[in-house]
Amino acid sequence: MSLYSKRGVSAQKEEVHAATQKLDKGLYEKAFCKIYPDVLVGDADWANVMHADGAGTKSILAYLYWKETGDASVWRGIAQDAIVMNLDDLLCVGIYDQLAFSSTIDRNKTVIPAEVLSEVINGSQEFFDTMRKFGIDITYMGGETADVGDVVRTIAVNGTMTARWPRKKLITNEKIRPGNVIVGLASFGKTNYESAYNSGLASNGLTSARHDVLKKEYGKKYPETFEPGLPEDVVYIGPHGMTDIIDVDGVQTTIGKLLLSPTRTFAPVMKVLLEEHFEAINGLIHCSGGGQTKCMKYVPEQVKIVKDNLFTPPVIFDIIQKASGADAREMYQVFNMGTRLEIYTNEKDATAIIDVATALGVDAQVIGRVEASEKQALEIHTGSETILF
């Protein structure tokens, strides 16, 4: 059993998928988000989408960093994580504007004071203000903040995002076909709309990242940050402290800041692409839970996805792999490994798509292709080995 599984989490969410397999899959079975008829207004030419997600256990990393440094501003990044995990999923069905967001914050009041709530709420509004500068309108419609210390050990930051959208402007992945190429957008670096270097980690696999990278002392100092029933040998077993200094491309930062880089949104890039290159986009995949294997849920059955030119994983993934001893197969199943958004397109359109991304400071390149196959398959080239799924 992998360390990931021993900690009570699953990158593939097998039990969740089993529990929901009988639910209505919406209008388009392969669409990245569930799409429904326009139940709000009843217009046959429109559709409704509602999506719920959150920052997950990344909030525990923020808690550790805040307790160790006193820097409460780290919670603003958690607000962004909760929003972007919703927003960038909706981007993958073609929705980028006229969105509504409602937050859900569950806290243990004995350890999470009002100061933290203020940073999360104000951080949410700060992110919406930034997006509005790029023409992406998200209305912050309040939400629920509950003191539930009997349920939550520290804090859980989640949200729900919804929109009405014209059906003719939806991306449903049904057009993905052999001969397509895949343009990948990088999760790391510094875009024109970010204020600091982004490690690329986003908000998936943080249970592993936290326990594998950070020192045992955190478990002793902050027992509220982990499930007490976990075996001792999987709790905070790493070599690093949150404030350990590390050099990234000649710039000094800390382990904590790398782990807590806010999840990058690709909304400014996708707004341009969806407005100016809509017909060139055959499919969109957000490499979130399930990492580089996420595509397998949304591509057609009789295709083989070959990813043979992925970005070289940034330093944070090397740190996690060395600390955990995980093999490449598990790393690529859990983490995005530096490539977080996949755009399925025609070869002739790839350059134009890449140019839009790079103009906004997002690294982009053709990372692979779609081939015909008797059954659905995935082939990942890491540079040193080939992994088959």
Short mmCIF file of C-alpha atoms in Angstrom, two decimals:
data_model
loop_
_atom_site.label_atom_id
_atom_site.label_comp_id
_atom_site.label_asym_id
_atom_site.label_seq_id
_atom_site.Cartn_x
_atom_site.Cartn_y
_atom_site.Cartn_z
CA MET A 1 0.00 0.00 0.00
CA SER A 2 1.37 3.42 -0.96
CA LEU A 3 1.94 6.14 1.63
CA TYR A 4 -0.87 8.05 -0.05
CA SER A 5 -3.33 5.24 0.59
CA LYS A 6 -2.09 4.58 4.13
CA ARG A 7 -3.00 8.19 4.98
CA GLY A 8 -6.61 7.55 4.07
CA VAL A 9 -6.73 9.41 0.75
CA SER A 10 -7.06 8.31 -2.87
CA ALA A 11 -5.74 10.11 -5.93
CA GLN A 12 -8.26 8.30 -8.14
CA LYS A 13 -11.25 8.65 -5.74
CA GLU A 14 -12.44 5.12 -6.52
CA GLU A 15 -14.98 4.98 -3.68
CA VAL A 16 -16.43 8.38 -4.59
CA HIS A 17 -16.87 7.37 -8.23
CA ALA A 18 -18.49 4.09 -7.17
CA ALA A 19 -20.95 5.96 -4.95
CA THR A 20 -21.95 8.39 -7.71
CA GLN A 21 -21.95 6.07 -10.71
CA LYS A 22 -25.75 5.89 -10.90
CA LEU A 23 -26.24 9.67 -10.90
CA ASP A 24 -27.29 11.55 -14.02
CA LYS A 25 -24.17 12.46 -16.01
CA GLY A 26 -25.76 15.58 -17.47
CA LEU A 27 -26.12 16.57 -21.12
CA TYR A 28 -22.58 15.64 -22.19
CA GLU A 29 -21.01 12.56 -20.63
CA LYS A 30 -17.39 13.51 -21.44
CA ALA A 31 -17.64 17.18 -20.45
CA PHE A 32 -15.23 18.12 -17.67
CA CYS A 33 -18.07 19.49 -15.51
CA LYS A 34 -21.63 18.24 -15.37
CA ILE A 35 -23.82 20.35 -17.67
CA TYR A 36 -27.59 20.57 -17.28
CA PRO A 37 -30.45 22.14 -19.25
CA ASP A 38 -31.27 25.72 -18.30
CA VAL A 39 -33.45 24.97 -15.28
CA LEU A 40 -33.06 28.54 -14.00
CA VAL A 41 -34.68 30.27 -16.97
CA GLY A 42 -35.86 27.47 -19.23
CA ASP A 43 -34.11 28.58 -22.41
CA ALA A 44 -33.34 25.57 -24.62
CA ASP A 45 -30.32 27.36 -26.11
CA TRP A 46 -28.63 27.77 -22.74
CA ALA A 47 -27.24 25.47 -20.04
CA ASN A 48 -26.59 25.61 -16.30
CA VAL A 49 -23.41 24.52 -14.53
CA MET A 50 -22.76 24.44 -10.78
CA HIS A 51 -19.48 23.21 -9.35
CA ALA A 52 -18.20 22.71 -5.79
CA ASP A 53 -14.57 22.33 -4.71
CA GLY A 54 -12.06 23.70 -2.23
CA ALA A 55 -8.52 24.10 -0.98
CA GLY A 56 -8.49 20.67 0.65
CA THR A 57 -5.73 19.92 3.16
CA LYS A 58 -3.67 22.82 1.86
CA SER A 59 -5.35 24.82 4.62
CA ILE A 60 -3.37 22.75 7.12
CA LEU A 61 -0.13 23.86 5.47
CA ALA A 62 -1.31 27.45 5.81
CA TYR A 63 -2.08 26.79 9.46
CA LEU A 64 1.45 25.45 10.09
CA TYR A 65 3.07 28.37 8.24
CA TRP A 66 0.94 30.92 10.10
CA LYS A 67 1.68 29.34 13.50
CA GLU A 68 5.41 29.18 12.76
CA THR A 69 5.83 32.65 11.24
CA GLY A 70 2.86 34.74 12.41
CA ASP A 71 2.19 35.70 8.78
CA ALA A 72 -1.60 35.69 8.43
CA SER A 73 -1.49 36.82 4.79
CA VAL A 74 -0.80 33.22 3.79
CA TRP A 75 -4.54 32.59 4.22
CA ARG A 76 -5.27 34.78 1.19
CA GLY A 77 -3.64 32.15 -0.95
CA ILE A 78 -5.99 29.53 0.52
CA ALA A 79 -8.93 31.70 -0.55
CA GLN A 80 -7.51 31.73 -4.09
CA ASP A 81 -7.03 27.96 -4.02
CA ALA A 82 -10.69 27.37 -3.17
CA ILE A 83 -11.86 29.69 -5.95
CA VAL A 84 -9.49 28.52 -8.67
CA MET A 85 -10.25 24.84 -8.12
CA ASN A 86 -13.79 25.78 -9.13
CA LEU A 87 -13.02 28.42 -11.75
CA ASP A 88 -10.50 26.42 -13.75
CA ASP A 89 -12.79 23.39 -13.84
CA LEU A 90 -15.49 25.61 -15.34
CA LEU A 91 -12.98 26.96 -17.86
CA CYS A 92 -12.76 23.40 -19.16
CA VAL A 93 -16.37 23.50 -20.37
CA GLY A 94 -15.83 26.93 -21.95
CA ILE A 95 -17.16 29.17 -19.16
CA TYR A 96 -15.01 32.17 -18.21
CA ASP A 97 -17.32 35.08 -17.35
CA GLN A 98 -20.55 36.13 -15.58
CA LEU A 99 -19.93 33.68 -12.76
CA ALA A 100 -21.32 33.61 -9.22
CA PHE A 101 -19.36 32.27 -6.24
CA SER A 102 -20.48 31.31 -2.75
CA SER A 103 -17.94 30.37 -0.08
CA THR A 104 -18.26 27.77 2.66
CA ILE A 105 -15.86 28.06 5.59
CA ASP A 106 -15.95 25.53 8.43
CA ARG A 107 -13.65 26.30 11.34
CA ASN A 108 -12.65 25.15 14.77
CA LYS A 109 -12.99 28.42 16.66
CA THR A 110 -10.64 27.27 19.44
CA VAL A 111 -7.67 27.38 17.04
CA ILE A 112 -8.83 29.59 14.14
CA PRO A 113 -9.46 33.21 15.24
CA ALA A 114 -11.33 36.02 13.47
CA GLU A 115 -8.05 37.24 11.96
CA VAL A 116 -7.88 34.14 9.78
CA LEU A 117 -11.50 34.46 8.64
CA SER A 118 -10.85 38.05 7.65
CA GLU A 119 -7.83 37.10 5.53
CA VAL A 120 -9.76 34.34 3.73
CA ILE A 121 -12.80 36.51 3.01
CA ASN A 122 -10.82 39.59 1.98
CA GLY A 123 -8.43 37.42 -0.02
CA SER A 124 -11.40 36.12 -1.99
CA GLN A 125 -12.50 39.63 -2.91
CA GLU A 126 -8.91 40.58 -3.80
CA PHE A 127 -8.74 37.69 -6.27
CA PHE A 128 -12.07 38.66 -7.86
CA ASP A 129 -10.83 42.24 -8.23
CA THR A 130 -7.70 41.00 -10.01
CA MET A 131 -9.71 38.82 -12.39
CA ARG A 132 -12.01 41.72 -13.23
CA LYS A 133 -8.98 43.59 -14.58
CA PHE A 134 -8.70 40.81 -17.19
CA GLY A 135 -12.38 40.93 -18.10
CA ILE A 136 -13.46 37.96 -15.98
CA ASP A 137 -16.48 38.93 -13.92
CA ILE A 138 -17.12 36.83 -10.80
CA THR A 139 -19.74 38.03 -8.33
CA TYR A 140 -19.00 37.19 -4.70
CA MET A 141 -22.39 36.22 -3.29
CA GLY A 142 -21.40 35.60 0.31
CA GLY A 143 -21.75 32.13 1.78
CA GLU A 144 -21.68 30.20 5.03
CA THR A 145 -19.14 30.48 7.85
CA ALA A 146 -19.73 27.89 10.55
CA ASP A 147 -18.05 27.13 13.87
CA VAL A 148 -17.96 23.34 13.86
CA GLY A 149 -15.06 22.36 16.10
CA ASP A 150 -16.57 18.95 16.76
CA VAL A 151 -16.30 18.22 13.03
CA VAL A 152 -13.27 20.18 11.79
CA ARG A 153 -9.90 20.12 13.57
CA THR A 154 -8.64 23.42 12.04
CA ILE A 155 -10.41 24.95 9.03
CA ALA A 156 -11.92 23.85 5.71
CA VAL A 157 -12.21 26.45 2.94
CA ASN A 158 -14.55 25.49 0.11
CA GLY A 159 -16.88 27.11 -2.37
CA THR A 160 -19.47 26.71 -5.09
CA MET A 161 -19.43 28.45 -8.47
CA THR A 162 -22.26 28.62 -10.97
CA ALA A 163 -23.11 30.09 -14.37
CA ARG A 164 -25.62 30.14 -17.24
CA TRP A 165 -23.92 29.68 -20.60
CA PRO A 166 -24.94 29.41 -24.27
CA ARG A 167 -24.88 25.77 -25.41
CA LYS A 168 -23.20 26.74 -28.68
CA LYS A 169 -20.23 28.06 -26.68
CA LEU A 170 -19.63 24.97 -24.55
CA ILE A 171 -16.57 22.71 -24.74
CA THR A 172 -17.76 19.13 -24.20
CA ASN A 173 -14.68 17.07 -25.26
CA GLU A 174 -16.75 15.19 -27.84
CA LYS A 175 -14.58 16.65 -30.63
CA ILE A 176 -11.34 15.12 -29.30
CA ARG A 177 -10.14 12.74 -32.00
CA PRO A 178 -7.05 10.96 -33.36
CA GLY A 179 -4.72 13.44 -35.02
CA ASN A 180 -5.27 16.13 -32.38
CA VAL A 181 -2.26 17.54 -30.58
CA ILE A 182 -2.29 18.55 -26.93
CA VAL A 183 -1.06 22.00 -25.92
CA GLY A 184 -0.07 22.02 -22.25
CA LEU A 185 -0.09 25.10 -20.01
CA ALA A 186 2.53 25.18 -17.26
CA SER A 187 1.52 25.35 -13.61
CA PHE A 188 4.80 26.95 -12.49
CA GLY A 189 6.81 30.14 -13.05
CA LYS A 190 5.47 33.70 -12.86
CA THR A 191 2.72 34.99 -15.11
CA ASN A 192 1.86 38.60 -15.94
CA TYR A 193 -0.99 38.40 -13.40
CA GLU A 194 0.93 36.83 -10.49
CA SER A 195 3.01 38.73 -7.95
CA ALA A 196 5.53 35.98 -7.17
CA TYR A 197 7.01 32.72 -8.43
CA ASN A 198 4.51 29.87 -8.43
CA SER A 199 5.84 26.42 -7.56
CA GLY A 200 3.12 24.74 -9.64
CA LEU A 201 1.88 22.44 -6.87
CA ALA A 202 -1.74 23.72 -6.94
CA SER A 203 -4.23 22.05 -4.53
CA ASN A 204 -3.97 18.32 -5.13
CA GLY A 205 -1.82 15.76 -3.35
CA LEU A 206 -1.19 18.05 -0.40
CA THR A 207 -1.71 15.30 2.19
CA SER A 208 1.30 13.49 0.75
CA ALA A 209 3.29 16.65 0.20
CA ARG A 210 2.80 17.78 3.79
CA HIS A 211 3.60 14.52 5.54
CA ASP A 212 6.41 13.45 3.21
CA VAL A 213 8.24 16.78 3.15
CA LEU A 214 7.85 18.19 6.67
CA LYS A 215 9.62 17.16 9.86
CA LYS A 216 8.25 14.93 12.63
CA GLU A 217 8.32 17.85 15.08
CA TYR A 218 5.22 19.39 13.48
CA GLY A 219 3.13 16.42 14.53
CA LYS A 220 4.27 16.84 18.12
CA LYS A 221 3.76 20.63 18.16
CA TYR A 222 0.47 20.65 16.27
CA PRO A 223 -1.46 17.40 16.81
CA GLU A 224 -4.60 19.16 15.54
CA THR A 225 -3.12 19.03 12.01
CA PHE A 226 -3.52 15.31 11.36
CA GLU A 227 -5.90 12.43 11.88
CA PRO A 228 -4.93 10.90 15.26
CA GLY A 229 -5.68 7.39 14.04
CA LEU A 230 -2.92 7.45 11.40
CA PRO A 231 0.06 5.14 11.90
CA GLU A 232 3.06 6.95 13.36
CA ASP A 233 5.24 5.94 10.43
CA VAL A 234 3.26 8.04 7.94
CA VAL A 235 2.87 11.24 9.99
CA TYR A 236 5.32 14.08 9.19
CA ILE A 237 8.21 11.89 8.09
CA GLY A 238 10.14 14.40 5.97
CA PRO A 239 13.47 16.23 6.32
CA HIS A 240 12.31 19.86 5.96
CA GLY A 241 11.04 22.74 8.07
CA MET A 242 8.53 25.29 6.76
CA THR A 243 11.11 28.07 6.84
CA ASP A 244 14.02 26.13 5.33
CA ILE A 245 15.63 28.20 2.57
CA ILE A 246 15.82 26.83 -0.97
CA ASP A 247 17.16 28.34 -4.18
CA VAL A 248 14.86 28.34 -7.22
CA ASP A 249 16.41 29.67 -10.42
CA GLY A 250 18.73 31.91 -8.46
CA VAL A 251 16.01 33.28 -6.16
CA GLN A 252 15.81 32.28 -2.51
CA THR A 253 12.48 31.15 -1.10
CA THR A 254 11.30 28.72 1.59
CA ILE A 255 9.86 25.23 1.59
CA GLY A 256 6.68 26.63 3.09
CA LYS A 257 6.20 29.17 0.31
CA LEU A 258 6.74 26.52 -2.36
CA LEU A 259 4.15 24.25 -0.76
CA LEU A 260 1.73 27.16 -0.38
CA SER A 261 2.00 28.78 -3.82
CA PRO A 262 -1.62 29.70 -4.63
CA THR A 263 -3.21 27.57 -7.33
CA ARG A 264 -2.65 29.37 -10.63
CA THR A 265 -5.73 30.25 -12.64
CA PHE A 266 -5.60 30.08 -16.43
CA ALA A 267 -8.70 32.27 -16.76
CA PRO A 268 -6.95 35.27 -18.42
CA VAL A 269 -5.48 32.93 -21.05
CA MET A 270 -8.67 30.96 -21.61
CA LYS A 271 -10.82 34.09 -21.94
CA VAL A 272 -8.77 35.12 -24.98
CA LEU A 273 -8.69 31.62 -26.43
CA LEU A 274 -12.42 31.00 -25.96
CA GLU A 275 -13.33 34.37 -27.47
CA GLU A 276 -10.88 34.36 -30.36
CA HIS A 277 -10.04 30.69 -31.04
CA PHE A 278 -13.16 28.81 -29.88
CA GLU A 279 -13.45 26.68 -33.03
CA ALA A 280 -9.84 25.50 -32.64
CA ILE A 281 -10.49 23.96 -29.21
CA ASN A 282 -11.69 20.34 -29.32
CA GLY A 283 -11.30 19.58 -25.63
CA LEU A 284 -10.03 20.87 -22.29
CA ILE A 285 -8.71 18.91 -19.30
CA HIS A 286 -7.70 20.35 -15.91
CA CYS A 287 -5.01 18.06 -14.45
CA SER A 288 -6.24 18.29 -10.87
CA GLY A 289 -7.12 15.18 -8.81
CA GLY A 290 -5.51 12.26 -10.62
CA GLY A 291 -2.69 14.38 -12.01
CA GLN A 292 -1.56 13.40 -15.48
CA THR A 293 -4.07 10.52 -15.59
CA LYS A 294 -7.07 12.86 -15.23
CA CYS A 295 -7.62 12.89 -18.99
CA MET A 296 -8.70 9.25 -18.96
CA LYS A 297 -12.10 10.18 -17.54
CA TYR A 298 -12.93 12.65 -20.30
CA VAL A 299 -11.41 11.55 -23.62
CA PRO A 300 -13.28 9.19 -26.01
CA GLU A 301 -13.02 5.45 -25.42
CA GLN A 302 -11.12 4.45 -28.56
CA VAL A 303 -8.10 6.73 -28.33
CA LYS A 304 -4.59 6.54 -26.95
CA ILE A 305 -3.19 9.67 -25.31
CA VAL A 306 0.56 9.99 -25.73
CA LYS A 307 2.31 12.60 -23.58
CA ASP A 308 5.92 12.59 -24.72
CA ASN A 309 6.89 16.26 -24.29
CA LEU A 310 5.63 17.29 -20.85
CA PHE A 311 7.32 20.17 -19.07
CA THR A 312 10.31 19.22 -16.93
CA PRO A 313 8.75 19.03 -13.46
CA PRO A 314 9.65 22.04 -11.31
CA VAL A 315 11.68 21.70 -8.12
CA ILE A 316 8.76 21.17 -5.70
CA PHE A 317 7.96 17.79 -7.26
CA ASP A 318 11.58 16.70 -7.02
CA ILE A 319 11.53 17.65 -3.34
CA ILE A 320 8.36 15.62 -2.75
CA GLN A 321 9.59 12.58 -4.66
CA LYS A 322 12.96 12.47 -2.90
CA ALA A 323 11.32 12.86 0.50
CA SER A 324 8.64 10.23 -0.12
CA GLY A 325 10.51 7.72 -2.20
CA ALA A 326 7.47 7.49 -4.49
CA ASP A 327 8.05 6.07 -7.95
CA ALA A 328 7.29 8.02 -11.13
CA ARG A 329 4.01 6.19 -11.68
CA GLU A 330 2.58 7.35 -8.36
CA MET A 331 3.92 10.90 -8.77
CA TYR A 332 2.22 11.30 -12.17
CA GLN A 333 -1.03 9.87 -10.80
CA VAL A 334 -1.15 12.22 -7.82
CA PHE A 335 0.41 15.48 -9.05
CA ASN A 336 0.18 17.65 -12.16
CA MET A 337 4.02 17.53 -12.36
CA GLY A 338 4.20 21.02 -13.87
CA THR A 339 1.61 20.67 -16.66
CA ARG A 340 -1.87 21.55 -15.39
CA LEU A 341 -4.14 22.43 -18.31
CA GLU A 342 -4.47 20.44 -21.54
CA ILE A 343 -5.90 21.98 -24.70
CA TYR A 344 -6.81 19.44 -27.40
CA THR A 345 -6.55 21.09 -30.79
CA ASN A 346 -5.58 20.68 -34.43
CA GLU A 347 -1.88 20.81 -35.24
CA LYS A 348 -2.33 23.89 -37.42
CA ASP A 349 -3.85 25.85 -34.51
CA ALA A 350 -1.30 24.96 -31.83
CA THR A 351 1.07 27.85 -32.48
CA ALA A 352 -1.64 30.48 -32.17
CA ILE A 353 -2.79 28.97 -28.86
CA ILE A 354 0.76 28.88 -27.52
CA ASP A 355 1.28 32.51 -28.52
CA VAL A 356 -1.77 33.66 -26.52
CA ALA A 357 -0.50 31.89 -23.40
CA THR A 358 3.08 33.12 -23.64
CA ALA A 359 1.88 36.70 -24.15
CA LEU A 360 0.38 36.49 -20.66
CA GLY A 361 3.53 34.92 -19.18
CA VAL A 362 2.25 31.32 -19.13
CA ASP A 363 4.66 28.77 -20.57
CA ALA A 364 2.96 26.60 -23.19
CA GLN A 365 4.05 23.88 -25.59
CA VAL A 366 2.76 20.85 -27.46
CA ILE A 367 3.02 18.08 -24.85
CA GLY A 368 1.56 15.18 -26.78
CA ARG A 369 -1.03 13.85 -29.20
CA VAL A 370 -4.13 11.71 -29.66
CA GLU A 371 -3.83 8.40 -31.53
CA ALA A 372 -6.43 5.84 -32.64
CA SER A 373 -6.63 2.78 -30.40
CA GLU A 374 -8.81 -0.29 -29.92
CA LYS A 375 -9.28 0.73 -26.30
CA GLN A 376 -8.61 3.81 -24.22
CA ALA A 377 -4.96 4.08 -23.17
CA LEU A 378 -2.42 6.57 -21.84
CA GLU A 379 1.34 6.66 -22.37
CA ILE A 380 3.49 9.09 -20.38
CA HIS A 381 7.16 9.70 -21.16
CA THR A 382 8.99 11.13 -18.16
CA GLY A 383 12.38 11.52 -19.84
CA SER A 384 13.84 8.47 -18.14
CA GLU A 385 11.00 5.97 -18.52
CA THR A 386 7.68 5.33 -20.22
CA ILE A 387 4.61 4.72 -18.03
CA LEU A 388 1.59 2.92 -19.44
CA PHE A 389 -1.95 3.22 -18.06
#
